[in-house]
Amino acid sequence: MTSERAGEAGGATDGELRVALVQFSPGGAAVASNVERALSELAAAADAGADLVAFPELFDVGYFAFDSYATHAAGLGGERFGRFAAAAREHDVWVLAGTMVEDLAATASETDVPVPASEGYANTAVVFSPAGDRELVYRKHHLFGYDSAEAELLVPGERRETVDVGGFTLAVSTCYDLRFPELYREYLDAGADLVLVPSAWPYPRVEHWKTLPSTRAVENLTYVATINGAGTVAGTDLVGRSTAYDPWGTPVATTDDRETTVYADLDPERVAAVRGEFPALEDRRL
């Protein structure tokens, strides 16, 4: 697997956060091998100086392998999520554990994390700290109903949290959420200045994939980093092109549709600098 960098190898400069966007092609319903692959890429990214390692949407089952969701769903307190907590601790990095398919009933029985329903499944991202602690849980808020079984199979989430990571206030949204700017305004009001977007964005909507996250960055004067899958999953081709956008909406680091890891060194002071230079947010009328 190749890598693409913004900045020098060996870690970000003082004050910057090196983010690794791991773009790979999960096998449909091949949970064991997908998880092993992700953990291997996590270790490699940590060795390359990453402070935070992020994975695509439903990298455990493959987004388009809809028939496998129920079979392979796991609770937040179970082994699958726990392996990423352990890896974060072992490699001393922050980890965005994709999203993975969550079994809500199992989570309720295993943890004290609130669930949106007593049963069913969710499209869930978890942020683990370098201590291996679960710091943020985000369940996809807007479920995709167009030519997709997602809205029929999954329960939408209600939690919209932030966590402080390396000088940033970090939030998470997932794929289709990009089309709903009000969610990003809510994050802005919560102080978020970096939003990670695990995704499984398919062809042919390449222009949407490039335009929407750049627009979310521009209108909120914040960093937005997308982590997409690559290759073909259950017969559907993904566009790849994982990208980190700065508060001007300019790509800091990007790639094409190959399997690769994109490294971006992000400066938290740049958000305040851009907002000071162009204080458009002060003109909002609520």
Short mmCIF file of C-alpha atoms in Angstrom, two decimals:
data_model
loop_
_atom_site.label_atom_id
_atom_site.label_comp_id
_atom_site.label_asym_id
_atom_site.label_seq_id
_atom_site.Cartn_x
_atom_site.Cartn_y
_atom_site.Cartn_z
CA MET A 1 0.00 0.00 0.00
CA THR A 2 1.42 3.39 -0.98
CA SER A 3 1.40 6.58 1.06
CA GLU A 4 1.09 10.23 0.20
CA ARG A 5 2.35 12.98 2.47
CA ALA A 6 2.00 16.64 3.28
CA GLY A 7 5.04 17.48 5.41
CA GLU A 8 8.20 15.58 6.24
CA ALA A 9 8.36 11.98 7.40
CA GLY A 10 8.85 11.31 11.10
CA GLY A 11 6.01 13.40 12.50
CA ALA A 12 4.44 16.82 12.33
CA THR A 13 6.26 19.94 13.47
CA ASP A 14 5.59 21.34 16.94
CA GLY A 15 1.98 22.36 17.36
CA GLU A 16 0.73 20.45 14.33
CA LEU A 17 -1.39 17.32 14.26
CA ARG A 18 -0.34 14.63 11.76
CA VAL A 19 -3.48 12.87 10.53
CA ALA A 20 -3.31 9.59 8.59
CA LEU A 21 -6.30 8.95 6.30
CA VAL A 22 -6.21 5.20 5.58
CA GLN A 23 -7.85 4.58 2.20
CA PHE A 24 -8.17 0.87 1.51
CA SER A 25 -10.54 -1.58 -0.17
CA PRO A 26 -12.40 -3.80 2.31
CA GLY A 27 -13.57 -7.22 1.21
CA GLY A 28 -17.35 -7.60 1.35
CA ALA A 29 -18.31 -9.39 4.60
CA ALA A 30 -14.63 -10.31 5.16
CA VAL A 31 -14.59 -8.91 8.68
CA ALA A 32 -11.61 -10.81 10.08
CA SER A 33 -9.26 -9.92 7.22
CA ASN A 34 -10.55 -6.33 7.01
CA VAL A 35 -9.87 -5.75 10.70
CA GLU A 36 -6.41 -7.32 10.47
CA ARG A 37 -5.64 -5.12 7.47
CA ALA A 38 -6.79 -2.01 9.31
CA LEU A 39 -4.69 -2.82 12.37
CA SER A 40 -1.65 -3.37 10.15
CA GLU A 41 -2.19 0.00 8.46
CA LEU A 42 -2.64 1.62 11.87
CA ALA A 43 0.74 0.33 13.01
CA ALA A 44 2.38 1.53 9.78
CA ALA A 45 0.84 4.99 10.12
CA ALA A 46 2.01 5.26 13.73
CA ASP A 47 5.53 4.32 12.60
CA ALA A 48 5.29 7.12 10.01
CA GLY A 49 4.67 9.65 12.75
CA ALA A 50 0.87 9.90 12.71
CA ASP A 51 -0.79 11.41 15.77
CA LEU A 52 -4.28 10.36 14.64
CA VAL A 53 -5.19 7.44 12.36
CA ALA A 54 -8.62 7.38 10.67
CA PHE A 55 -10.46 4.68 8.69
CA PRO A 56 -13.31 4.68 6.12
CA GLU A 57 -17.00 4.02 6.61
CA LEU A 58 -17.93 0.42 7.46
CA PHE A 59 -14.45 -0.83 6.68
CA ASP A 60 -15.18 -3.93 8.77
CA VAL A 61 -17.97 -5.37 6.58
CA GLY A 62 -17.74 -3.22 3.44
CA TYR A 63 -20.53 -0.66 3.11
CA PHE A 64 -22.30 -2.29 0.16
CA ALA A 65 -22.34 -5.81 1.67
CA PHE A 66 -25.78 -5.11 3.15
CA ASP A 67 -26.68 -8.75 3.76
CA SER A 68 -23.79 -9.05 6.20
CA TYR A 69 -24.72 -6.21 8.53
CA ALA A 70 -26.84 -8.19 10.99
CA THR A 71 -24.53 -11.20 10.92
CA HIS A 72 -21.40 -9.21 11.72
CA ALA A 73 -22.63 -6.38 13.97
CA ALA A 74 -20.71 -5.96 17.24
CA GLY A 75 -21.24 -4.08 20.50
CA LEU A 76 -18.99 -1.22 21.58
CA GLY A 77 -17.79 -3.27 24.54
CA GLY A 78 -16.87 -6.28 22.43
CA GLU A 79 -13.65 -7.57 20.94
CA ARG A 80 -13.78 -5.76 17.58
CA PHE A 81 -13.93 -2.22 18.92
CA GLY A 82 -11.69 -3.31 21.79
CA ARG A 83 -8.87 -4.25 19.41
CA PHE A 84 -8.72 -0.67 18.14
CA ALA A 85 -8.68 0.64 21.70
CA ALA A 86 -5.76 -1.67 22.42
CA ALA A 87 -3.97 -0.61 19.22
CA ALA A 88 -4.38 3.07 20.10
CA ARG A 89 -2.79 2.35 23.48
CA GLU A 90 -0.02 0.18 22.04
CA HIS A 91 1.01 2.72 19.38
CA ASP A 92 0.27 5.86 21.45
CA VAL A 93 -2.01 7.44 18.82
CA TRP A 94 -5.54 8.71 18.53
CA VAL A 95 -7.72 6.40 16.43
CA LEU A 96 -10.95 7.00 14.56
CA ALA A 97 -12.26 3.44 14.34
CA GLY A 98 -13.88 3.92 11.00
CA THR A 99 -17.22 3.34 11.17
CA MET A 100 -18.19 -0.22 11.96
CA VAL A 101 -21.58 -1.94 12.26
CA GLU A 102 -22.75 -1.69 15.87
CA ASP A 103 -25.19 -4.06 17.58
CA LEU A 104 -27.18 -1.67 19.80
CA ALA A 105 -28.53 -4.36 22.11
CA ALA A 106 -25.01 -5.70 22.68
CA THR A 107 -23.73 -2.21 23.45
CA ALA A 108 -26.51 -1.69 25.99
CA SER A 109 -25.60 -4.93 27.74
CA GLU A 110 -21.82 -4.42 27.62
CA THR A 111 -21.37 -0.68 28.34
CA ASP A 112 -22.99 2.39 29.84
CA VAL A 113 -22.98 4.20 26.46
CA PRO A 114 -26.51 5.46 25.64
CA VAL A 115 -28.10 3.83 22.59
CA PRO A 116 -30.79 5.30 20.29
CA ALA A 117 -32.86 2.08 20.35
CA SER A 118 -33.09 -1.05 22.47
CA GLU A 119 -32.29 -3.21 19.45
CA GLY A 120 -31.11 -2.88 15.86
CA TYR A 121 -27.87 -1.79 14.26
CA ALA A 122 -26.04 1.48 13.72
CA ASN A 123 -23.27 2.86 11.50
CA THR A 124 -20.90 3.86 14.30
CA ALA A 125 -17.57 5.66 14.62
CA VAL A 126 -15.56 5.64 17.83
CA VAL A 127 -12.60 7.85 18.70
CA PHE A 128 -10.08 6.25 21.04
CA SER A 129 -7.39 8.20 22.87
CA PRO A 130 -3.72 7.14 23.06
CA ALA A 131 -4.62 5.69 26.47
CA GLY A 132 -7.16 3.42 24.74
CA ASP A 133 -10.13 5.24 26.25
CA ARG A 134 -13.38 5.65 24.32
CA GLU A 135 -13.63 9.44 23.97
CA LEU A 136 -16.36 9.94 21.35
CA VAL A 137 -19.14 7.85 19.82
CA TYR A 138 -20.85 9.02 16.63
CA ARG A 139 -23.63 7.09 14.93
CA LYS A 140 -24.42 8.23 11.39
CA HIS A 141 -27.18 10.80 11.66
CA HIS A 142 -28.49 10.90 8.08
CA LEU A 143 -29.08 7.44 6.64
CA PHE A 144 -28.86 7.04 2.89
CA GLY A 145 -32.13 5.92 1.31
CA TYR A 146 -31.45 6.39 -2.39
CA ASP A 147 -30.68 3.08 -4.09
CA SER A 148 -29.37 1.76 -0.78
CA ALA A 149 -30.58 -0.55 1.98
CA GLU A 150 -28.88 1.49 4.71
CA ALA A 151 -32.00 3.37 5.84
CA GLU A 152 -33.93 0.10 6.08
CA LEU A 153 -31.27 -1.80 8.02
CA LEU A 154 -29.86 0.78 10.44
CA VAL A 155 -30.99 3.07 13.25
CA PRO A 156 -29.95 6.74 12.95
CA GLY A 157 -27.83 8.24 15.71
CA GLU A 158 -28.57 11.25 17.90
CA ARG A 159 -25.22 11.81 19.66
CA ARG A 160 -23.20 14.72 18.26
CA GLU A 161 -20.14 15.09 20.46
CA THR A 162 -16.74 16.74 20.26
CA VAL A 163 -13.39 15.85 21.82
CA ASP A 164 -10.15 17.81 22.20
CA VAL A 165 -7.34 16.27 20.13
CA GLY A 166 -3.91 17.83 19.65
CA GLY A 167 -5.08 21.44 19.87
CA PHE A 168 -8.25 20.83 17.85
CA THR A 169 -11.85 20.37 18.88
CA LEU A 170 -12.71 17.29 16.84
CA ALA A 171 -16.12 16.17 15.56
CA VAL A 172 -17.18 13.32 13.29
CA SER A 173 -19.78 13.04 10.54
CA THR A 174 -20.25 10.19 8.08
CA CYS A 175 -20.46 10.22 4.27
CA TYR A 176 -24.06 11.24 3.38
CA ASP A 177 -24.01 13.69 6.32
CA LEU A 178 -21.94 15.95 4.04
CA ARG A 179 -25.16 16.93 2.24
CA PHE A 180 -26.67 18.44 5.40
CA PRO A 181 -24.90 21.70 6.30
CA GLU A 182 -26.97 22.25 9.44
CA LEU A 183 -25.07 19.42 11.16
CA TYR A 184 -21.80 21.23 10.52
CA ARG A 185 -23.23 24.49 11.85
CA GLU A 186 -24.15 22.63 15.02
CA TYR A 187 -20.57 21.43 15.29
CA LEU A 188 -19.30 24.97 14.64
CA ASP A 189 -21.41 26.25 17.53
CA ALA A 190 -19.95 23.48 19.70
CA GLY A 191 -16.46 24.79 18.93
CA ALA A 192 -15.38 22.16 16.40
CA ASP A 193 -12.50 23.20 14.13
CA LEU A 194 -11.73 19.77 12.63
CA VAL A 195 -14.37 17.37 11.29
CA LEU A 196 -13.42 13.86 10.19
CA VAL A 197 -15.68 12.23 7.59
CA PRO A 198 -15.36 8.44 7.20
CA SER A 199 -17.10 7.52 3.95
CA ALA A 200 -17.89 4.93 1.30
CA TRP A 201 -18.53 7.36 -1.57
CA PRO A 202 -19.12 5.63 -4.92
CA TYR A 203 -18.76 6.51 -8.55
CA PRO A 204 -20.12 8.38 -10.49
CA ARG A 205 -20.63 11.23 -7.97
CA VAL A 206 -16.99 12.34 -7.99
CA GLU A 207 -17.73 16.07 -8.29
CA HIS A 208 -20.10 15.93 -5.31
CA TRP A 209 -17.37 14.21 -3.30
CA LYS A 210 -14.92 17.00 -4.06
CA THR A 211 -17.36 19.91 -3.74
CA LEU A 212 -19.29 19.08 -0.57
CA PRO A 213 -16.43 18.72 1.97
CA SER A 214 -14.64 21.73 0.52
CA THR A 215 -17.85 23.72 0.88
CA ARG A 216 -18.37 22.56 4.49
CA ALA A 217 -14.80 23.73 5.22
CA VAL A 218 -15.32 27.12 3.52
CA GLU A 219 -18.66 27.98 5.08
CA ASN A 220 -17.48 27.10 8.60
CA LEU A 221 -13.84 28.19 8.18
CA THR A 222 -12.69 24.87 9.58
CA TYR A 223 -10.65 21.82 8.64
CA VAL A 224 -12.56 18.92 7.09
CA ALA A 225 -10.80 15.60 6.41
CA THR A 226 -12.48 12.84 4.41
CA ILE A 227 -11.52 9.17 4.63
CA ASN A 228 -12.99 7.16 1.77
CA GLY A 229 -12.77 3.55 0.72
CA ALA A 230 -11.11 2.41 -2.50
CA GLY A 231 -11.58 -0.35 -5.03
CA THR A 232 -14.76 -2.36 -5.52
CA VAL A 233 -16.98 -3.42 -2.63
CA ALA A 234 -19.81 -5.86 -3.32
CA GLY A 235 -19.88 -4.79 -6.97
CA THR A 236 -19.74 -1.02 -6.39
CA ASP A 237 -16.68 1.10 -7.25
CA LEU A 238 -15.56 3.72 -4.73
CA VAL A 239 -14.02 7.04 -5.76
CA GLY A 240 -11.26 7.12 -3.13
CA ARG A 241 -9.81 10.66 -3.16
CA SER A 242 -9.46 10.96 0.61
CA THR A 243 -8.56 14.60 1.27
CA ALA A 244 -7.80 17.02 4.08
CA TYR A 245 -9.18 20.54 3.40
CA ASP A 246 -7.99 23.64 5.24
CA PRO A 247 -10.31 26.44 6.46
CA TRP A 248 -10.19 28.06 3.00
CA GLY A 249 -11.44 24.80 1.46
CA THR A 250 -8.04 24.19 -0.15
CA PRO A 251 -6.72 20.60 -0.20
CA VAL A 252 -3.80 20.15 2.17
CA ALA A 253 -3.24 16.55 1.08
CA THR A 254 -5.17 14.33 -1.30
CA THR A 255 -4.94 11.27 -3.54
CA ASP A 256 -6.69 9.39 -6.35
CA ASP A 257 -8.73 6.16 -6.16
CA ARG A 258 -5.84 3.80 -5.34
CA GLU A 259 -5.32 2.14 -1.98
CA THR A 260 -3.04 4.47 -0.03
CA THR A 261 -2.61 6.36 3.22
CA VAL A 262 -2.75 10.14 3.00
CA TYR A 263 -0.80 12.09 5.62
CA ALA A 264 -1.74 15.68 6.43
CA ASP A 265 -0.07 17.98 8.96
CA LEU A 266 -2.78 20.27 10.35
CA ASP A 267 -2.13 23.49 12.25
CA PRO A 268 -4.81 24.40 14.84
CA GLU A 269 -3.65 28.01 14.88
CA ARG A 270 -4.54 28.34 11.20
CA VAL A 271 -8.26 28.19 11.98
CA ALA A 272 -8.11 31.28 14.20
CA ALA A 273 -5.84 33.03 11.68
CA VAL A 274 -8.26 32.46 8.79
CA ARG A 275 -11.27 33.47 10.85
CA GLY A 276 -9.43 36.62 11.89
CA GLU A 277 -8.47 37.46 8.32
CA PHE A 278 -11.95 36.75 6.99
CA PRO A 279 -14.46 37.11 9.89
CA ALA A 280 -17.55 36.06 7.95
CA LEU A 281 -18.87 33.98 10.85
CA GLU A 282 -19.34 37.18 12.85
CA ASP A 283 -21.99 38.25 10.33
CA ARG A 284 -24.30 35.28 10.97
CA ARG A 285 -27.88 36.25 11.82
CA LEU A 286 -29.47 33.56 13.99
#
